[in-house]
Amino acid sequence: MSMGQPSSDPRPYSGRSDLSALRGNRLLAALPGTVLQDVAPHIRPVNLERGRVLFEPGDDVDLTHFPTRSAIISLQLVTRDGREVEAASIGREGAAGGIVSSGHKPAYGRAVVQIAGPVLVIATEQLEAAKRRRPEISDLFSRYADALLAQVMQSVVCNALHPVEQRACRWLLSTHDRSETNIIRLTQQSLAEMLGVQRTTVSGVAKILEHRGLIRQHHGHVEVIDRAGLEEACCECYQAVEDHYALLLPEVVED
């Protein structure tokens, strides 16, 4: 994967986000309008390409990123020999960066753009200041942190106990939720990296899912054909995370 450089310089961000643009992220959209107006002057839009590293382990996380539309950020753990596996993925329902802590925020893992797209960015110190001014922001982000932790914990169980076919279905479902169409723009190599398996393993799984009429493979992307079939083929992990998220953040879940 081409990693590029960490996104730590706010200068590439063009323009100021109006309220309609901020509502492209469901977590921000859950804030009352008056609260959203408070943080709007500090948020900037940017289009990030796939593979862009937002922070590495040990980095001070000075920017918080809110994906919009189909953009997805992957939170990864990296071993000493350079291998990586996804611990959580974040789309327009959430944020990557300074979610709960205040002060120094060293990153434990790597955050990298998995699916390119528009992202809203705020300096983490500005977000922390807004939390102090507005209890609604602090409460929302605390609940989101709990939901994100649930996703990480469920990923541990899934990676340890469930076969790769079910894990692939879970990843496709969660990514499809964040996509604006039935097209998911990723390669087999990308999916293999997220699942921590060989590309040949993913290739075999993809052929099985395609033979069952659940997906259709194209060059550089996958098309979801039978959403209900993917849900049947998936383990319980996908729905467990969805249910917990809806319990903690009902105002963020789409109708």
PDB file of C-alpha atoms in Angstrom:
ATOM      1  CA  MET A   1       0.000   0.000   0.000  1.00  0.00           C
ATOM      2  CA  SER A   2       1.318   3.439  -0.862  1.00  0.00           C
ATOM      3  CA  MET A   3       1.209   5.323   2.406  1.00  0.00           C
ATOM      4  CA  GLY A   4       2.339   8.855   1.564  1.00  0.00           C
ATOM      5  CA  GLN A   5       2.897  11.323   4.401  1.00  0.00           C
ATOM      6  CA  PRO A   6       0.823  12.034   7.525  1.00  0.00           C
ATOM      7  CA  SER A   7      -1.835  14.694   7.057  1.00  0.00           C
ATOM      8  CA  SER A   8      -0.640  17.254   9.605  1.00  0.00           C
ATOM      9  CA  ASP A   9      -0.635  20.510   7.627  1.00  0.00           C
ATOM     10  CA  PRO A  10      -3.999  22.286   7.373  1.00  0.00           C
ATOM     11  CA  ARG A  11      -2.912  24.502   4.480  1.00  0.00           C
ATOM     12  CA  PRO A  12      -4.223  22.208   1.684  1.00  0.00           C
ATOM     13  CA  TYR A  13      -7.783  22.628   2.944  1.00  0.00           C
ATOM     14  CA  SER A  14      -9.740  25.002   0.765  1.00  0.00           C
ATOM     15  CA  GLY A  15     -12.711  27.059   1.827  1.00  0.00           C
ATOM     16  CA  ARG A  16     -14.828  27.057   4.957  1.00  0.00           C
ATOM     17  CA  SER A  17     -17.479  24.418   5.555  1.00  0.00           C
ATOM     18  CA  ASP A  18     -21.031  25.710   5.757  1.00  0.00           C
ATOM     19  CA  LEU A  19     -23.613  23.891   7.865  1.00  0.00           C
ATOM     20  CA  SER A  20     -24.970  21.870   4.954  1.00  0.00           C
ATOM     21  CA  ALA A  21     -21.480  20.524   4.231  1.00  0.00           C
ATOM     22  CA  LEU A  22     -20.943  19.631   7.890  1.00  0.00           C
ATOM     23  CA  ARG A  23     -24.152  17.604   7.881  1.00  0.00           C
ATOM     24  CA  GLY A  24     -22.520  15.294   5.349  1.00  0.00           C
ATOM     25  CA  ASN A  25     -21.013  13.636   8.403  1.00  0.00           C
ATOM     26  CA  ARG A  26     -23.723  11.981  10.519  1.00  0.00           C
ATOM     27  CA  LEU A  27     -21.886  12.501  13.811  1.00  0.00           C
ATOM     28  CA  LEU A  28     -21.657  16.249  13.214  1.00  0.00           C
ATOM     29  CA  ALA A  29     -25.204  16.312  11.849  1.00  0.00           C
ATOM     30  CA  ALA A  30     -26.460  14.968  15.184  1.00  0.00           C
ATOM     31  CA  LEU A  31     -25.413  18.206  16.909  1.00  0.00           C
ATOM     32  CA  PRO A  32     -28.018  20.968  17.324  1.00  0.00           C
ATOM     33  CA  GLY A  33     -27.690  23.754  14.762  1.00  0.00           C
ATOM     34  CA  THR A  34     -26.518  26.329  17.295  1.00  0.00           C
ATOM     35  CA  VAL A  35     -23.792  23.953  18.508  1.00  0.00           C
ATOM     36  CA  LEU A  36     -22.750  23.128  14.961  1.00  0.00           C
ATOM     37  CA  GLN A  37     -22.429  26.839  14.224  1.00  0.00           C
ATOM     38  CA  ASP A  38     -19.962  27.080  17.083  1.00  0.00           C
ATOM     39  CA  VAL A  39     -17.487  24.639  15.500  1.00  0.00           C
ATOM     40  CA  ALA A  40     -18.177  25.433  11.830  1.00  0.00           C
ATOM     41  CA  PRO A  41     -15.571  28.247  11.548  1.00  0.00           C
ATOM     42  CA  HIS A  42     -12.835  25.812  12.589  1.00  0.00           C
ATOM     43  CA  ILE A  43     -13.657  23.014  10.139  1.00  0.00           C
ATOM     44  CA  ARG A  44     -12.190  22.752   6.639  1.00  0.00           C
ATOM     45  CA  PRO A  45     -13.036  20.377   3.774  1.00  0.00           C
ATOM     46  CA  VAL A  46     -10.434  18.316   1.933  1.00  0.00           C
ATOM     47  CA  ASN A  47     -10.440  15.500  -0.582  1.00  0.00           C
ATOM     48  CA  LEU A  48      -8.107  12.718   0.503  1.00  0.00           C
ATOM     49  CA  GLU A  49      -6.703  10.070  -1.799  1.00  0.00           C
ATOM     50  CA  ARG A  50      -6.546   6.393  -0.941  1.00  0.00           C
ATOM     51  CA  GLY A  51      -3.445   5.450   1.007  1.00  0.00           C
ATOM     52  CA  ARG A  52      -2.991   8.847   2.671  1.00  0.00           C
ATOM     53  CA  VAL A  53      -1.680   8.337   6.205  1.00  0.00           C
ATOM     54  CA  LEU A  54      -3.366  10.581   8.766  1.00  0.00           C
ATOM     55  CA  PHE A  55      -1.215   9.504  11.691  1.00  0.00           C
ATOM     56  CA  GLU A  56       1.228   6.777  12.659  1.00  0.00           C
ATOM     57  CA  PRO A  57       1.743   5.027  16.018  1.00  0.00           C
ATOM     58  CA  GLY A  58       3.201   7.475  18.509  1.00  0.00           C
ATOM     59  CA  ASP A  59       2.222  10.583  16.542  1.00  0.00           C
ATOM     60  CA  ASP A  60       0.506  13.432  18.338  1.00  0.00           C
ATOM     61  CA  VAL A  61      -2.965  13.458  16.790  1.00  0.00           C
ATOM     62  CA  ASP A  62      -3.341  17.163  16.088  1.00  0.00           C
ATOM     63  CA  LEU A  63      -6.149  16.844  13.531  1.00  0.00           C
ATOM     64  CA  THR A  64      -9.523  15.120  13.757  1.00  0.00           C
ATOM     65  CA  HIS A  65     -11.044  13.845  10.501  1.00  0.00           C
ATOM     66  CA  PHE A  66     -14.759  13.413   9.748  1.00  0.00           C
ATOM     67  CA  PRO A  67     -15.399  11.357   6.570  1.00  0.00           C
ATOM     68  CA  THR A  68     -18.347  12.309   4.369  1.00  0.00           C
ATOM     69  CA  ARG A  69     -20.056  10.580   1.454  1.00  0.00           C
ATOM     70  CA  SER A  70     -18.252   7.272   0.743  1.00  0.00           C
ATOM     71  CA  ALA A  71     -14.857   8.098   2.262  1.00  0.00           C
ATOM     72  CA  ILE A  72     -13.562   5.531   4.754  1.00  0.00           C
ATOM     73  CA  ILE A  73     -10.658   5.734   7.177  1.00  0.00           C
ATOM     74  CA  SER A  74      -9.073   2.528   8.431  1.00  0.00           C
ATOM     75  CA  LEU A  75      -7.584   2.217  11.918  1.00  0.00           C
ATOM     76  CA  GLN A  76      -4.804  -0.349  11.747  1.00  0.00           C
ATOM     77  CA  LEU A  77      -2.386  -2.083  14.053  1.00  0.00           C
ATOM     78  CA  VAL A  78       1.096  -2.567  12.617  1.00  0.00           C
ATOM     79  CA  THR A  79       3.535  -5.275  13.721  1.00  0.00           C
ATOM     80  CA  ARG A  80       7.300  -4.870  13.957  1.00  0.00           C
ATOM     81  CA  ASP A  81       7.787  -6.662  10.642  1.00  0.00           C
ATOM     82  CA  GLY A  82       5.418  -4.255   8.877  1.00  0.00           C
ATOM     83  CA  ARG A  83       2.324  -6.422   8.693  1.00  0.00           C
ATOM     84  CA  GLU A  84      -0.964  -4.657   9.319  1.00  0.00           C
ATOM     85  CA  VAL A  85      -4.522  -5.592  10.163  1.00  0.00           C
ATOM     86  CA  GLU A  86      -7.604  -3.431  10.510  1.00  0.00           C
ATOM     87  CA  ALA A  87      -8.989  -2.890  14.000  1.00  0.00           C
ATOM     88  CA  ALA A  88     -11.856  -0.582  12.963  1.00  0.00           C
ATOM     89  CA  SER A  89     -13.141   1.390  10.012  1.00  0.00           C
ATOM     90  CA  ILE A  90     -14.725   4.826  10.106  1.00  0.00           C
ATOM     91  CA  GLY A  91     -17.095   6.319   7.571  1.00  0.00           C
ATOM     92  CA  ARG A  92     -19.526   9.201   7.582  1.00  0.00           C
ATOM     93  CA  GLU A  93     -21.002   7.956  10.857  1.00  0.00           C
ATOM     94  CA  GLY A  94     -17.920   8.883  12.858  1.00  0.00           C
ATOM     95  CA  ALA A  95     -14.520  10.512  13.215  1.00  0.00           C
ATOM     96  CA  ALA A  96     -10.851   9.599  13.474  1.00  0.00           C
ATOM     97  CA  GLY A  97      -8.627  11.529  15.839  1.00  0.00           C
ATOM     98  CA  GLY A  98      -9.099  13.210  19.208  1.00  0.00           C
ATOM     99  CA  ILE A  99     -12.356  11.666  20.342  1.00  0.00           C
ATOM    100  CA  VAL A 100     -12.172  11.576  24.140  1.00  0.00           C
ATOM    101  CA  SER A 101      -8.790  12.527  25.599  1.00  0.00           C
ATOM    102  CA  SER A 102      -7.486  16.021  26.188  1.00  0.00           C
ATOM    103  CA  GLY A 103      -3.953  17.321  26.047  1.00  0.00           C
ATOM    104  CA  HIS A 104      -1.262  15.102  24.484  1.00  0.00           C
ATOM    105  CA  LYS A 105      -2.823  12.487  22.196  1.00  0.00           C
ATOM    106  CA  PRO A 106      -0.270   9.898  21.069  1.00  0.00           C
ATOM    107  CA  ALA A 107      -1.715   7.506  18.508  1.00  0.00           C
ATOM    108  CA  TYR A 108      -1.591   3.788  19.267  1.00  0.00           C
ATOM    109  CA  GLY A 109      -2.123   2.661  15.690  1.00  0.00           C
ATOM    110  CA  ARG A 110      -2.126   3.951  12.140  1.00  0.00           C
ATOM    111  CA  ALA A 111      -4.990   5.790  10.460  1.00  0.00           C
ATOM    112  CA  VAL A 112      -5.025   5.603   6.681  1.00  0.00           C
ATOM    113  CA  VAL A 113      -7.581   6.519   4.023  1.00  0.00           C
ATOM    114  CA  GLN A 114      -8.948   3.216   2.749  1.00  0.00           C
ATOM    115  CA  ILE A 115     -11.526   4.619   0.316  1.00  0.00           C
ATOM    116  CA  ALA A 116     -10.859   8.068  -1.120  1.00  0.00           C
ATOM    117  CA  GLY A 117     -13.313  10.897  -0.759  1.00  0.00           C
ATOM    118  CA  PRO A 118     -14.207  14.184   0.951  1.00  0.00           C
ATOM    119  CA  VAL A 119     -13.309  14.613   4.610  1.00  0.00           C
ATOM    120  CA  LEU A 120     -13.938  17.429   7.100  1.00  0.00           C
ATOM    121  CA  VAL A 121     -10.997  18.372   9.306  1.00  0.00           C
ATOM    122  CA  ILE A 122     -10.680  20.303  12.557  1.00  0.00           C
ATOM    123  CA  ALA A 123      -7.623  20.925  14.724  1.00  0.00           C
ATOM    124  CA  THR A 124      -7.989  18.616  17.709  1.00  0.00           C
ATOM    125  CA  GLU A 125      -7.263  21.464  20.113  1.00  0.00           C
ATOM    126  CA  GLN A 126     -10.199  23.386  18.613  1.00  0.00           C
ATOM    127  CA  LEU A 127     -12.417  20.332  19.058  1.00  0.00           C
ATOM    128  CA  GLU A 128     -11.320  20.008  22.682  1.00  0.00           C
ATOM    129  CA  ALA A 129     -12.080  23.675  23.294  1.00  0.00           C
ATOM    130  CA  ALA A 130     -15.541  23.193  21.762  1.00  0.00           C
ATOM    131  CA  LYS A 131     -16.168  20.224  24.080  1.00  0.00           C
ATOM    132  CA  ARG A 132     -15.394  22.415  27.073  1.00  0.00           C
ATOM    133  CA  ARG A 133     -17.759  25.121  25.834  1.00  0.00           C
ATOM    134  CA  ARG A 134     -20.515  22.768  24.743  1.00  0.00           C
ATOM    135  CA  PRO A 135     -21.439  19.745  26.919  1.00  0.00           C
ATOM    136  CA  GLU A 136     -23.518  18.386  24.015  1.00  0.00           C
ATOM    137  CA  ILE A 137     -20.339  17.857  21.978  1.00  0.00           C
ATOM    138  CA  SER A 138     -18.537  16.157  24.849  1.00  0.00           C
ATOM    139  CA  ASP A 139     -21.466  13.815  25.467  1.00  0.00           C
ATOM    140  CA  LEU A 140     -21.837  12.912  21.785  1.00  0.00           C
ATOM    141  CA  PHE A 141     -18.157  12.145  21.337  1.00  0.00           C
ATOM    142  CA  SER A 142     -17.983  10.115  24.541  1.00  0.00           C
ATOM    143  CA  ARG A 143     -20.817   7.923  23.322  1.00  0.00           C
ATOM    144  CA  TYR A 144     -19.166   7.624  19.927  1.00  0.00           C
ATOM    145  CA  ALA A 145     -15.909   6.541  21.575  1.00  0.00           C
ATOM    146  CA  ASP A 146     -17.821   3.757  23.319  1.00  0.00           C
ATOM    147  CA  ALA A 147     -19.318   2.649  19.998  1.00  0.00           C
ATOM    148  CA  LEU A 148     -15.905   2.701  18.333  1.00  0.00           C
ATOM    149  CA  LEU A 149     -14.425   0.620  21.149  1.00  0.00           C
ATOM    150  CA  ALA A 150     -17.230  -1.907  20.661  1.00  0.00           C
ATOM    151  CA  GLN A 151     -16.260  -2.212  16.992  1.00  0.00           C
ATOM    152  CA  VAL A 152     -12.616  -2.822  17.937  1.00  0.00           C
ATOM    153  CA  MET A 153     -13.576  -5.442  20.536  1.00  0.00           C
ATOM    154  CA  GLN A 154     -15.904  -7.218  18.120  1.00  0.00           C
ATOM    155  CA  SER A 155     -13.158  -7.241  15.495  1.00  0.00           C
ATOM    156  CA  VAL A 156     -10.892  -9.089  17.937  1.00  0.00           C
ATOM    157  CA  VAL A 157     -13.530 -11.785  18.410  1.00  0.00           C
ATOM    158  CA  CYS A 158     -14.286 -11.980  14.708  1.00  0.00           C
ATOM    159  CA  ASN A 159     -10.638 -12.264  13.649  1.00  0.00           C
ATOM    160  CA  ALA A 160      -9.982 -14.952  16.249  1.00  0.00           C
ATOM    161  CA  LEU A 161     -13.063 -17.143  15.872  1.00  0.00           C
ATOM    162  CA  HIS A 162     -14.720 -16.698  12.493  1.00  0.00           C
ATOM    163  CA  PRO A 163     -13.701 -17.963   9.052  1.00  0.00           C
ATOM    164  CA  VAL A 164     -12.404 -15.499   6.509  1.00  0.00           C
ATOM    165  CA  GLU A 165     -15.543 -15.794   4.356  1.00  0.00           C
ATOM    166  CA  GLN A 166     -17.732 -14.478   7.176  1.00  0.00           C
ATOM    167  CA  ARG A 167     -15.191 -11.785   8.007  1.00  0.00           C
ATOM    168  CA  ALA A 168     -15.138 -10.658   4.384  1.00  0.00           C
ATOM    169  CA  CYS A 169     -18.938 -10.427   4.380  1.00  0.00           C
ATOM    170  CA  ARG A 170     -18.797  -8.297   7.545  1.00  0.00           C
ATOM    171  CA  TRP A 171     -16.331  -5.917   5.928  1.00  0.00           C
ATOM    172  CA  LEU A 172     -18.368  -5.692   2.726  1.00  0.00           C
ATOM    173  CA  LEU A 173     -21.567  -4.992   4.642  1.00  0.00           C
ATOM    174  CA  SER A 174     -20.089  -2.248   6.805  1.00  0.00           C
ATOM    175  CA  THR A 175     -18.472  -0.659   3.748  1.00  0.00           C
ATOM    176  CA  HIS A 176     -21.686  -0.941   1.735  1.00  0.00           C
ATOM    177  CA  ASP A 177     -23.491   0.910   4.543  1.00  0.00           C
ATOM    178  CA  ARG A 178     -21.186   3.877   3.935  1.00  0.00           C
ATOM    179  CA  SER A 179     -21.293   3.753   0.160  1.00  0.00           C
ATOM    180  CA  GLU A 180     -23.612   5.903  -1.915  1.00  0.00           C
ATOM    181  CA  THR A 181     -24.112   3.098  -4.444  1.00  0.00           C
ATOM    182  CA  ASN A 182     -23.783  -0.681  -4.637  1.00  0.00           C
ATOM    183  CA  ILE A 183     -20.242  -0.186  -5.910  1.00  0.00           C
ATOM    184  CA  ILE A 184     -17.438  -0.555  -3.364  1.00  0.00           C
ATOM    185  CA  ARG A 185     -14.143   0.753  -4.689  1.00  0.00           C
ATOM    186  CA  LEU A 186     -11.480  -1.599  -3.431  1.00  0.00           C
ATOM    187  CA  THR A 187      -9.112  -4.215  -4.775  1.00  0.00           C
ATOM    188  CA  GLN A 188      -8.653  -7.768  -3.542  1.00  0.00           C
ATOM    189  CA  GLN A 189      -5.253  -6.718  -2.227  1.00  0.00           C
ATOM    190  CA  SER A 190      -6.883  -3.961  -0.158  1.00  0.00           C
ATOM    191  CA  LEU A 191      -9.392  -6.381   1.330  1.00  0.00           C
ATOM    192  CA  ALA A 192      -6.620  -8.867   2.074  1.00  0.00           C
ATOM    193  CA  GLU A 193      -4.710  -6.181   3.975  1.00  0.00           C
ATOM    194  CA  MET A 194      -7.776  -5.252   5.994  1.00  0.00           C
ATOM    195  CA  LEU A 195      -8.463  -8.874   6.920  1.00  0.00           C
ATOM    196  CA  GLY A 196      -4.823  -9.745   7.554  1.00  0.00           C
ATOM    197  CA  VAL A 197      -4.757 -12.623   5.048  1.00  0.00           C
ATOM    198  CA  GLN A 198      -3.080 -13.423   1.745  1.00  0.00           C
ATOM    199  CA  ARG A 199      -4.484 -12.026  -1.486  1.00  0.00           C
ATOM    200  CA  THR A 200      -4.967 -15.572  -2.798  1.00  0.00           C
ATOM    201  CA  THR A 201      -7.231 -16.284   0.168  1.00  0.00           C
ATOM    202  CA  VAL A 202      -9.391 -13.258  -0.598  1.00  0.00           C
ATOM    203  CA  SER A 203      -9.473 -14.214  -4.279  1.00  0.00           C
ATOM    204  CA  GLY A 204     -10.901 -17.604  -3.366  1.00  0.00           C
ATOM    205  CA  VAL A 205     -13.483 -16.100  -1.037  1.00  0.00           C
ATOM    206  CA  ALA A 206     -14.530 -13.540  -3.653  1.00  0.00           C
ATOM    207  CA  LYS A 207     -15.072 -16.304  -6.203  1.00  0.00           C
ATOM    208  CA  ILE A 208     -17.296 -18.174  -3.743  1.00  0.00           C
ATOM    209  CA  LEU A 209     -19.376 -15.076  -3.002  1.00  0.00           C
ATOM    210  CA  GLU A 210     -19.655 -14.286  -6.713  1.00  0.00           C
ATOM    211  CA  HIS A 211     -20.691 -17.862  -7.522  1.00  0.00           C
ATOM    212  CA  ARG A 212     -23.434 -17.564  -4.915  1.00  0.00           C
ATOM    213  CA  GLY A 213     -24.669 -14.388  -6.604  1.00  0.00           C
ATOM    214  CA  LEU A 214     -23.866 -12.106  -3.668  1.00  0.00           C
ATOM    215  CA  ILE A 215     -21.295  -9.880  -5.364  1.00  0.00           C
ATOM    216  CA  ARG A 216     -19.870  -9.173  -8.794  1.00  0.00           C
ATOM    217  CA  GLN A 217     -16.178  -8.498  -9.209  1.00  0.00           C
ATOM    218  CA  HIS A 218     -14.837  -5.761 -11.459  1.00  0.00           C
ATOM    219  CA  HIS A 219     -11.378  -4.330 -11.928  1.00  0.00           C
ATOM    220  CA  GLY A 220     -10.707  -2.151  -8.894  1.00  0.00           C
ATOM    221  CA  HIS A 221     -14.134  -2.482  -7.314  1.00  0.00           C
ATOM    222  CA  VAL A 222     -16.814  -4.875  -6.078  1.00  0.00           C
ATOM    223  CA  GLU A 223     -20.524  -4.604  -6.758  1.00  0.00           C
ATOM    224  CA  VAL A 224     -22.988  -5.771  -4.099  1.00  0.00           C
ATOM    225  CA  ILE A 225     -25.703  -7.795  -5.843  1.00  0.00           C
ATOM    226  CA  ASP A 226     -27.550  -9.460  -2.959  1.00  0.00           C
ATOM    227  CA  ARG A 227     -27.376  -7.484   0.288  1.00  0.00           C
ATOM    228  CA  ALA A 228     -29.697  -9.859   2.152  1.00  0.00           C
ATOM    229  CA  GLY A 229     -27.584 -12.805   1.045  1.00  0.00           C
ATOM    230  CA  LEU A 230     -24.439 -11.155   2.415  1.00  0.00           C
ATOM    231  CA  GLU A 231     -26.179 -10.646   5.747  1.00  0.00           C
ATOM    232  CA  GLU A 232     -27.097 -14.337   5.854  1.00  0.00           C
ATOM    233  CA  ALA A 233     -23.546 -15.367   5.024  1.00  0.00           C
ATOM    234  CA  CYS A 234     -22.050 -13.041   7.652  1.00  0.00           C
ATOM    235  CA  CYS A 235     -21.307 -13.891  11.274  1.00  0.00           C
ATOM    236  CA  GLU A 236     -23.138 -12.166  14.133  1.00  0.00           C
ATOM    237  CA  CYS A 237     -20.391  -9.551  14.518  1.00  0.00           C
ATOM    238  CA  TYR A 238     -21.758  -7.118  11.949  1.00  0.00           C
ATOM    239  CA  GLN A 239     -25.209  -6.907  13.537  1.00  0.00           C
ATOM    240  CA  ALA A 240     -23.823  -6.813  17.081  1.00  0.00           C
ATOM    241  CA  VAL A 241     -21.826  -3.674  16.299  1.00  0.00           C
ATOM    242  CA  GLU A 242     -24.763  -2.095  14.448  1.00  0.00           C
ATOM    243  CA  ASP A 243     -27.136  -2.750  17.338  1.00  0.00           C
ATOM    244  CA  HIS A 244     -24.745  -1.293  19.901  1.00  0.00           C
ATOM    245  CA  TYR A 245     -24.166   1.787  17.770  1.00  0.00           C
ATOM    246  CA  ALA A 246     -27.912   2.346  17.410  1.00  0.00           C
ATOM    247  CA  LEU A 247     -28.356   1.968  21.175  1.00  0.00           C
ATOM    248  CA  LEU A 248     -25.667   4.515  22.003  1.00  0.00           C
ATOM    249  CA  LEU A 249     -26.230   6.957  19.153  1.00  0.00           C
ATOM    250  CA  PRO A 250     -29.820   6.660  17.924  1.00  0.00           C
ATOM    251  CA  GLU A 251     -29.754  10.241  16.623  1.00  0.00           C
ATOM    252  CA  VAL A 252     -26.821   9.395  14.352  1.00  0.00           C
ATOM    253  CA  VAL A 253     -28.307   6.290  12.728  1.00  0.00           C
ATOM    254  CA  GLU A 254     -29.899   6.962   9.362  1.00  0.00           C
ATOM    255  CA  ASP A 255     -33.589   6.280   8.897  1.00  0.00           C
TER     256      ASP A 255
END
